Amino acid sequence: MKKDINSLVRSCIAALTPYSTARDEYKGELGIFLDANESPYENGYNRYPDPHQKALKAQIAAIKGVAAENIFIGNGSDEAIDLVFRVFCEPRVDNVVAIAPSYGMYKVAAAINDVEIREVQLGEEFSLSVEAILAATDENTKVVFLCSPNNPTGNSFPREDMLRLADEFEGMVVVDEAYIDFAEAASLKSEIAQRPNVIVLQTMSKAWAMAGLRVGLALADKRVVELMSQVKYPYNINVATMSIVSGLLAKGIDTEVVEIKAQRAVLAEALKGMKMVQRVYPSDANFVLARFDDADAVYDFLIADGIIVRNRNRVKGCEGCLRLTVGLPEENEKLIKSLKRYEESTIR
Ligand SMILES: *Cc1c(COP(=O)(O)O)cnc(C)c1O
């Protein structure tokens, strides 16, 4: 049986009269716009953006194979994460469950919204335990956050496990697919029609190479999209961003993704050949997580060499680990050379 999303929504949001613009009522072809106190002097940006982002949604719908009504566009997926809290979680009453180690924003958004977050450590080889997650939930748990492929561990979780969790858990399940374009596993976006409690997050920030433009997606049941749209700032995506994103979307990303995946294999192989590297974790993303004998020393050496990577040494479950983003071939080559130079400097 399909779950009723409305029963999970905060009462103040369920009762909300959302902001509406006079232009929502405008259906004509031509018009003189004297409704929004804009400047009449055209410069490309004097008008407010479409708060419904109709044109961009139509383009994304065609690319993703998801109906426009199932697409929410946010100022980065970070906005979508925050909105999930604001729509579903009553501060100081409700709680959420998230996997750990994972993306830091779930915890930050929980703290900002004054909502308790319960972290469930991943198991052996960063595996997902549906039972452990369900055991951490109670009657006030509104949302479970999963991330697949996971940041910073790089692995994807089995599809059937994520779906079983969505079926057995009474609240919302957010599956953050920021790295899905680099993964062999298919997106869960095809499941949203059957499962109104699943919210799939994707982003333009990674494979689509638009981190600077701030565009993230939530792919979900129509009612969930409607709720998130009512709570967002009306003009969360600006005119300049929409037009640039539209142009870049048309170009596609196939060749870059193929190259990054090939370079990921090159980097992983090189790391596996280094004695100071204890473990190179398999990756479905555009980074490689590797465990070093002395991660802090390697990190400092790389910094001195002008290369910055992500030190995850102090993250529980990632002790000794650095997360290395796959860059251009020549950048990866410099990274590998630098690591080799470090290794030689330690063998005396
Ligand atoms: C990078 C990343 C994002 C992207 O966030 P944006 O706000 O869309 O840039 C989302 N989730 C995870 C797990 C990430 O690593």
GROMACS .gro file of C-alpha atoms and ligand atoms in nm:
model
  363
    1MET     CA    1   0.000   0.000   0.000
    2LYS     CA    2   0.124   0.350  -0.082
    3LYS     CA    3   0.220   0.555   0.219
    4ASP     CA    4   0.038   0.878   0.297
    5ILE     CA    5   0.297   1.153   0.291
    6ASN     CA    6   0.059   1.411   0.436
    7SER     CA    7   0.056   1.242   0.775
    8LEU     CA    8   0.434   1.300   0.800
    9VAL     CA    9   0.427   1.674   0.729
   10ARG     CA   10   0.472   1.932   1.008
   11SER     CA   11   0.139   2.090   1.096
   12CYS     CA   12   0.260   2.446   1.026
   13ILE     CA   13   0.363   2.340   0.675
   14ALA     CA   14   0.044   2.148   0.609
   15ALA     CA   15  -0.149   2.464   0.706
   16LEU     CA   16   0.074   2.700   0.507
   17THR     CA   17  -0.067   2.949   0.258
   18PRO     CA   18   0.231   2.973   0.026
   19TYR     CA   19   0.351   3.298  -0.130
   20SER     CA   20   0.199   3.350  -0.470
   21THR     CA   21   0.280   3.597  -0.743
   22ALA     CA   22   0.030   3.782  -0.958
   23ARG     CA   23   0.201   3.627  -1.257
   24ASP     CA   24   0.077   3.283  -1.148
   25GLU     CA   25  -0.266   3.400  -1.264
   26TYR     CA   26  -0.139   3.541  -1.594
   27LYS     CA   27  -0.213   3.308  -1.885
   28GLY     CA   28  -0.187   3.535  -2.191
   29GLU     CA   29   0.075   3.550  -2.463
   30LEU     CA   30   0.173   3.915  -2.448
   31GLY     CA   31   0.169   4.138  -2.150
   32ILE     CA   32   0.263   4.461  -1.988
   33PHE     CA   33   0.412   4.363  -1.654
   34LEU     CA   34   0.318   4.618  -1.394
   35ASP     CA   35   0.254   4.372  -1.111
   36ALA     CA   36   0.588   4.320  -0.939
   37ASN     CA   37   0.743   4.665  -0.909
   38GLU     CA   38   1.029   4.560  -1.136
   39SER     CA   39   1.223   4.807  -1.344
   40PRO     CA   40   1.079   4.829  -1.697
   41TYR     CA   41   1.426   4.882  -1.848
   42GLU     CA   42   1.534   4.558  -2.013
   43ASN     CA   43   1.888   4.440  -1.943
   44GLY     CA   44   1.822   4.066  -1.939
   45TYR     CA   45   1.785   4.059  -1.562
   46ASN     CA   46   1.528   4.322  -1.472
   47ARG     CA   47   1.248   4.064  -1.437
   48TYR     CA   48   1.203   3.815  -1.154
   49PRO     CA   49   1.281   3.456  -1.250
   50ASP     CA   50   1.004   3.200  -1.300
   51PRO     CA   51   0.945   3.067  -0.947
   52HIS     CA   52   0.821   2.738  -1.098
   53GLN     CA   53   1.127   2.701  -1.320
   54LYS     CA   54   0.908   2.553  -1.593
   55ALA     CA   55   1.155   2.572  -1.883
   56LEU     CA   56   1.446   2.427  -1.686
   57LYS     CA   57   1.228   2.152  -1.539
   58ALA     CA   58   1.113   2.051  -1.887
   59GLN     CA   59   1.475   2.023  -2.000
   60ILE     CA   60   1.581   1.826  -1.692
   61ALA     CA   61   1.271   1.603  -1.723
   62ALA     CA   62   1.380   1.503  -2.074
   63ILE     CA   63   1.739   1.431  -1.964
   64LYS     CA   64   1.646   1.238  -1.649
   65GLY     CA   65   1.339   1.060  -1.783
   66VAL     CA   66   1.138   1.189  -1.488
   67ALA     CA   67   0.814   1.391  -1.519
   68ALA     CA   68   0.851   1.764  -1.450
   69GLU     CA   69   0.599   1.739  -1.166
   70ASN     CA   70   0.837   1.501  -0.989
   71ILE     CA   71   1.131   1.744  -1.002
   72PHE     CA   72   1.224   2.000  -0.737
   73ILE     CA   73   1.511   2.234  -0.823
   74GLY     CA   74   1.711   2.374  -0.533
   75ASN     CA   75   1.999   2.615  -0.473
   76GLY     CA   76   2.228   2.310  -0.459
   77SER     CA   77   2.115   1.981  -0.307
   78ASP     CA   78   2.203   2.151   0.020
   79GLU     CA   79   1.882   2.352  -0.012
   80ALA     CA   80   1.685   2.033  -0.072
   81ILE     CA   81   1.841   1.872   0.239
   82ASP     CA   82   1.744   2.173   0.449
   83LEU     CA   83   1.391   2.173   0.306
   84VAL     CA   84   1.341   1.808   0.396
   85PHE     CA   85   1.398   1.909   0.760
   86ARG     CA   86   1.173   2.212   0.736
   87VAL     CA   87   0.888   2.018   0.574
   88PHE     CA   88   0.895   1.701   0.783
   89CYS     CA   89   1.074   1.758   1.114
   90GLU     CA   90   0.925   1.942   1.410
   91PRO     CA   91   1.221   2.101   1.596
   92ARG     CA   92   1.298   1.939   1.934
   93VAL     CA   93   1.031   1.675   1.878
   94ASP     CA   94   1.116   1.475   1.568
   95ASN     CA   95   1.445   1.308   1.482
   96VAL     CA   96   1.625   1.174   1.176
   97VAL     CA   97   1.861   0.882   1.124
   98ALA     CA   98   2.166   0.903   0.898
   99ILE     CA   99   2.443   0.667   0.803
  100ALA     CA  100   2.800   0.746   0.915
  101PRO     CA  101   3.052   0.819   0.784
  102SER     CA  102   2.870   1.021   0.522
  103TYR     CA  103   2.811   1.369   0.386
  104GLY     CA  104   2.845   1.639   0.652
  105MET     CA  105   2.544   1.848   0.554
  106TYR     CA  106   2.284   1.612   0.704
  107LYS     CA  107   2.427   1.682   1.049
  108VAL     CA  108   2.465   2.056   0.990
  109ALA     CA  109   2.110   2.090   0.857
  110ALA     CA  110   1.982   1.888   1.155
  111ALA     CA  111   2.164   2.117   1.398
  112ILE     CA  112   2.039   2.434   1.227
  113ASN     CA  113   1.684   2.304   1.238
  114ASP     CA  114   1.720   2.192   1.600
  115VAL     CA  115   1.638   1.833   1.509
  116GLU     CA  116   1.810   1.534   1.669
  117ILE     CA  117   2.021   1.325   1.430
  118ARG     CA  118   2.101   0.962   1.511
  119GLU     CA  119   2.402   0.832   1.328
  120VAL     CA  120   2.430   0.464   1.246
  121GLN     CA  121   2.785   0.354   1.167
  122LEU     CA  122   2.826   0.158   0.847
  123GLY     CA  123   2.945  -0.200   0.892
  124GLU     CA  124   3.232  -0.405   0.756
  125GLU     CA  125   3.360  -0.254   0.428
  126PHE     CA  126   3.122   0.039   0.480
  127SER     CA  127   2.820  -0.184   0.434
  128LEU     CA  128   2.462  -0.080   0.502
  129SER     CA  129   2.260  -0.260   0.767
  130VAL     CA  130   1.888  -0.205   0.716
  131GLU     CA  131   1.824  -0.369   1.055
  132ALA     CA  132   2.061  -0.133   1.238
  133ILE     CA  133   1.894   0.168   1.076
  134LEU     CA  134   1.544   0.047   1.157
  135ALA     CA  135   1.656  -0.025   1.515
  136ALA     CA  136   1.769   0.338   1.551
  137THR     CA  137   1.426   0.471   1.451
  138ASP     CA  138   1.133   0.537   1.682
  139GLU     CA  139   0.786   0.686   1.641
  140ASN     CA  140   0.934   1.036   1.605
  141THR     CA  141   1.181   0.946   1.330
  142LYS     CA  142   1.064   1.128   1.021
  143VAL     CA  143   1.357   1.085   0.783
  144VAL     CA  144   1.639   0.842   0.710
  145PHE     CA  145   1.934   0.981   0.510
  146LEU     CA  146   2.125   0.746   0.282
  147CYS     CA  147   2.395   0.845   0.037
  148SER     CA  148   2.472   0.610  -0.253
  149PRO     CA  149   2.739   0.617  -0.386
  150ASN     CA  150   2.841   0.732  -0.041
  151ASN     CA  151   3.070   1.025   0.033
  152PRO     CA  152   3.346   0.977   0.154
  153THR     CA  153   3.351   0.597   0.130
  154GLY     CA  154   3.278   0.576  -0.245
  155ASN     CA  155   3.066   0.261  -0.236
  156SER     CA  156   2.705   0.213  -0.350
  157PHE     CA  157   2.457   0.022  -0.139
  158PRO     CA  158   2.250  -0.269  -0.275
  159ARG     CA  159   1.935  -0.142  -0.439
  160GLU     CA  160   1.717  -0.409  -0.278
  161ASP     CA  161   1.839  -0.307   0.070
  162MET     CA  162   1.755   0.061   0.014
  163LEU     CA  163   1.412  -0.033  -0.121
  164ARG     CA  164   1.346  -0.271   0.167
  165LEU     CA  165   1.429   0.011   0.407
  166ALA     CA  166   1.188   0.242   0.221
  167ASP     CA  167   0.917  -0.022   0.243
  168GLU     CA  168   0.966  -0.110   0.608
  169PHE     CA  169   1.025   0.241   0.744
  170GLU     CA  170   0.717   0.455   0.799
  171GLY     CA  171   0.888   0.790   0.731
  172MET     CA  172   1.078   0.947   0.442
  173VAL     CA  173   1.394   0.795   0.296
  174VAL     CA  174   1.632   1.040   0.130
  175VAL     CA  175   1.880   0.877  -0.108
  176ASP     CA  176   2.153   1.124  -0.196
  177GLU     CA  177   2.281   1.033  -0.542
  178ALA     CA  178   2.527   1.320  -0.590
  179TYR     CA  179   2.772   1.075  -0.754
  180ILE     CA  180   2.526   0.855  -0.945
  181ASP     CA  181   2.664   0.956  -1.287
  182PHE     CA  182   2.993   0.783  -1.202
  183ALA     CA  183   2.828   0.466  -1.069
  184GLU     CA  184   2.753   0.134  -1.232
  185ALA     CA  185   2.439   0.103  -1.021
  186ALA     CA  186   2.120   0.256  -1.157
  187SER     CA  187   1.944   0.549  -0.990
  188LEU     CA  188   1.649   0.493  -0.757
  189LYS     CA  189   1.462   0.767  -0.947
  190SER     CA  190   1.261   0.495  -1.124
  191GLU     CA  191   1.114   0.394  -0.786
  192ILE     CA  192   0.955   0.725  -0.690
  193ALA     CA  193   0.631   0.643  -0.875
  194GLN     CA  194   0.573   0.339  -0.651
  195ARG     CA  195   0.724   0.485  -0.334
  196PRO     CA  196   0.606   0.831  -0.229
  197ASN     CA  197   0.834   0.820   0.076
  198VAL     CA  198   1.153   0.809  -0.135
  199ILE     CA  199   1.333   1.134  -0.220
  200VAL     CA  200   1.625   1.099  -0.460
  201LEU     CA  201   1.875   1.386  -0.448
  202GLN     CA  202   2.093   1.460  -0.747
  203THR     CA  203   2.311   1.758  -0.825
  204MET     CA  204   2.463   1.958  -1.108
  205SER     CA  205   2.771   2.011  -0.890
  206LYS     CA  206   2.974   1.698  -0.964
  207ALA     CA  207   2.953   1.513  -1.299
  208TRP     CA  208   2.765   1.804  -1.458
  209ALA     CA  209   3.050   2.042  -1.370
  210MET     CA  210   2.835   2.325  -1.239
  211ALA     CA  211   2.927   2.346  -0.869
  212GLY     CA  212   2.959   2.722  -0.906
  213LEU     CA  213   2.603   2.765  -1.028
  214ARG     CA  214   2.435   2.596  -0.728
  215VAL     CA  215   2.170   2.368  -0.870
  216GLY     CA  216   2.052   2.048  -0.704
  217LEU     CA  217   1.752   1.827  -0.764
  218ALA     CA  218   1.507   1.635  -0.554
  219LEU     CA  219   1.324   1.371  -0.756
  220ALA     CA  220   1.016   1.263  -0.566
  221ASP     CA  221   0.644   1.210  -0.547
  222LYS     CA  222   0.441   1.505  -0.678
  223ARG     CA  223   0.314   1.590  -0.328
  224VAL     CA  224   0.666   1.598  -0.185
  225VAL     CA  225   0.779   1.826  -0.469
  226GLU     CA  226   0.479   2.049  -0.402
  227LEU     CA  227   0.559   2.073  -0.030
  228MET     CA  228   0.926   2.154  -0.089
  229SER     CA  229   0.828   2.414  -0.351
  230GLN     CA  230   0.590   2.584  -0.110
  231VAL     CA  231   0.859   2.615   0.156
  232LYS     CA  232   1.151   2.727  -0.065
  233TYR     CA  233   1.219   3.094  -0.130
  234PRO     CA  234   1.002   3.174  -0.434
  235TYR     CA  235   1.296   3.284  -0.650
  236ASN     CA  236   1.559   3.035  -0.531
  237ILE     CA  237   1.709   2.986  -0.878
  238ASN     CA  238   1.802   3.310  -1.049
  239VAL     CA  239   1.768   3.410  -1.414
  240ALA     CA  240   2.142   3.397  -1.488
  241THR     CA  241   2.179   3.050  -1.335
  242MET     CA  242   1.883   2.908  -1.524
  243SER     CA  243   2.008   3.032  -1.855
  244ILE     CA  244   2.366   2.911  -1.804
  245VAL     CA  245   2.254   2.571  -1.671
  246SER     CA  246   2.026   2.529  -1.969
  247GLY     CA  247   2.313   2.586  -2.211
  248LEU     CA  248   2.550   2.351  -2.028
  249LEU     CA  249   2.287   2.077  -1.994
  250ALA     CA  250   2.252   2.072  -2.371
  251LYS     CA  251   2.624   1.986  -2.407
  252GLY     CA  252   2.602   1.664  -2.203
  253ILE     CA  253   2.876   1.503  -1.995
  254ASP     CA  254   2.939   1.162  -2.153
  255THR     CA  255   3.302   1.207  -2.258
  256GLU     CA  256   3.405   1.369  -1.929
  257VAL     CA  257   3.243   1.093  -1.722
  258VAL     CA  258   3.417   0.823  -1.927
  259GLU     CA  259   3.751   1.001  -1.879
  260ILE     CA  260   3.703   1.048  -1.506
  261LYS     CA  261   3.614   0.682  -1.458
  262ALA     CA  262   3.924   0.579  -1.654
  263GLN     CA  263   4.140   0.816  -1.448
  264ARG     CA  264   3.984   0.683  -1.128
  265ALA     CA  265   4.113   0.337  -1.224
  266VAL     CA  266   4.460   0.480  -1.303
  267LEU     CA  267   4.474   0.656  -0.964
  268ALA     CA  268   4.348   0.350  -0.774
  269GLU     CA  269   4.607   0.125  -0.944
  270ALA     CA  270   4.890   0.367  -0.865
  271LEU     CA  271   4.782   0.388  -0.500
  272LYS     CA  272   4.763   0.009  -0.473
  273GLY     CA  273   5.128  -0.007  -0.578
  274MET     CA  274   5.245   0.210  -0.286
  275LYS     CA  275   5.370   0.042   0.031
  276MET     CA  276   5.242   0.322   0.254
  277VAL     CA  277   4.890   0.265   0.125
  278GLN     CA  278   4.714   0.003   0.335
  279ARG     CA  279   4.388   0.001   0.147
  280VAL     CA  280   4.228   0.152  -0.160
  281TYR     CA  281   3.851   0.134  -0.133
  282PRO     CA  282   3.645   0.057  -0.442
  283SER     CA  283   3.475   0.370  -0.575
  284ASP     CA  284   3.158   0.437  -0.770
  285ALA     CA  285   3.225   0.811  -0.747
  286ASN     CA  286   3.474   1.070  -0.881
  287PHE     CA  287   3.710   1.022  -0.588
  288VAL     CA  288   3.913   0.747  -0.429
  289LEU     CA  289   3.931   0.683  -0.056
  290ALA     CA  290   4.263   0.536   0.053
  291ARG     CA  291   4.404   0.439   0.392
  292PHE     CA  292   4.764   0.545   0.457
  293ASP     CA  293   5.020   0.455   0.723
  294ASP     CA  294   5.037   0.822   0.824
  295ALA     CA  295   4.755   1.018   0.661
  296ASP     CA  296   4.833   1.350   0.833
  297ALA     CA  297   5.196   1.343   0.717
  298VAL     CA  298   5.094   1.261   0.360
  299TYR     CA  299   4.833   1.536   0.370
  300ASP     CA  300   5.088   1.794   0.489
  301PHE     CA  301   5.340   1.682   0.229
  302LEU     CA  302   5.084   1.722  -0.050
  303ILE     CA  303   4.984   2.067   0.076
  304ALA     CA  304   5.348   2.174   0.068
  305ASP     CA  305   5.350   2.048  -0.291
  306GLY     CA  306   5.049   2.261  -0.381
  307ILE     CA  307   4.798   1.976  -0.383
  308ILE     CA  308   4.499   1.976  -0.154
  309VAL     CA  309   4.305   1.658  -0.083
  310ARG     CA  310   4.044   1.584   0.184
  311ASN     CA  311   4.183   1.455   0.511
  312ARG     CA  312   3.929   1.216   0.666
  313ASN     CA  313   4.172   1.084   0.930
  314ARG     CA  314   3.965   1.223   1.216
  315VAL     CA  315   3.631   1.093   1.085
  316LYS     CA  316   3.508   0.788   1.276
  317GLY     CA  317   3.536   0.484   1.052
  318CYS     CA  318   3.779   0.661   0.815
  319GLU     CA  319   4.087   0.668   1.039
  320GLY     CA  320   4.401   0.696   0.828
  321CYS     CA  321   4.205   0.790   0.518
  322LEU     CA  322   4.245   1.061   0.259
  323ARG     CA  323   3.981   1.126  -0.004
  324LEU     CA  324   4.137   1.205  -0.338
  325THR     CA  325   3.922   1.369  -0.605
  326VAL     CA  326   3.994   1.253  -0.959
  327GLY     CA  327   4.123   1.551  -1.155
  328LEU     CA  328   4.262   1.603  -1.503
  329PRO     CA  329   4.509   1.333  -1.621
  330GLU     CA  330   4.804   1.568  -1.568
  331GLU     CA  331   4.681   1.662  -1.221
  332ASN     CA  332   4.641   1.299  -1.121
  333GLU     CA  333   4.989   1.230  -1.255
  334LYS     CA  334   5.131   1.512  -1.039
  335LEU     CA  335   4.948   1.373  -0.738
  336ILE     CA  336   5.089   1.024  -0.797
  337LYS     CA  337   5.443   1.163  -0.845
  338SER     CA  338   5.414   1.367  -0.530
  339LEU     CA  339   5.295   1.065  -0.331
  340LYS     CA  340   5.586   0.861  -0.465
  341ARG     CA  341   5.827   1.137  -0.368
  342TYR     CA  342   5.681   1.136  -0.017
  343GLU     CA  343   5.716   0.759   0.004
  344GLU     CA  344   6.082   0.773  -0.105
  345SER     CA  345   6.152   1.042   0.153
  346THR     CA  346   6.031   0.810   0.430
  347ILE     CA  347   6.244   0.512   0.326
  348ARG     CA  348   6.589   0.581   0.464
  349LIG     C1  349   2.889   1.725  -0.327
  349LIG     C2  350   2.771   1.661  -0.266
  349LIG     C3  351   2.645   1.718  -0.280
  349LIG     C4  352   2.627   1.840  -0.362
  349LIG     O1  353   2.571   1.942  -0.296
  349LIG     P1  354   2.530   2.071  -0.380
  349LIG     O2  355   2.467   2.157  -0.275
  349LIG     O3  356   2.431   2.024  -0.483
  349LIG     O4  357   2.652   2.128  -0.442
  349LIG     C5  358   2.537   1.654  -0.223
  349LIG     N1  359   2.553   1.540  -0.155
  349LIG     C6  360   2.672   1.481  -0.142
  349LIG     C7  361   2.684   1.352  -0.074
  349LIG     C8  362   2.785   1.541  -0.196
  349LIG     O5  363   2.905   1.483  -0.180
   0.00000   0.00000   0.00000
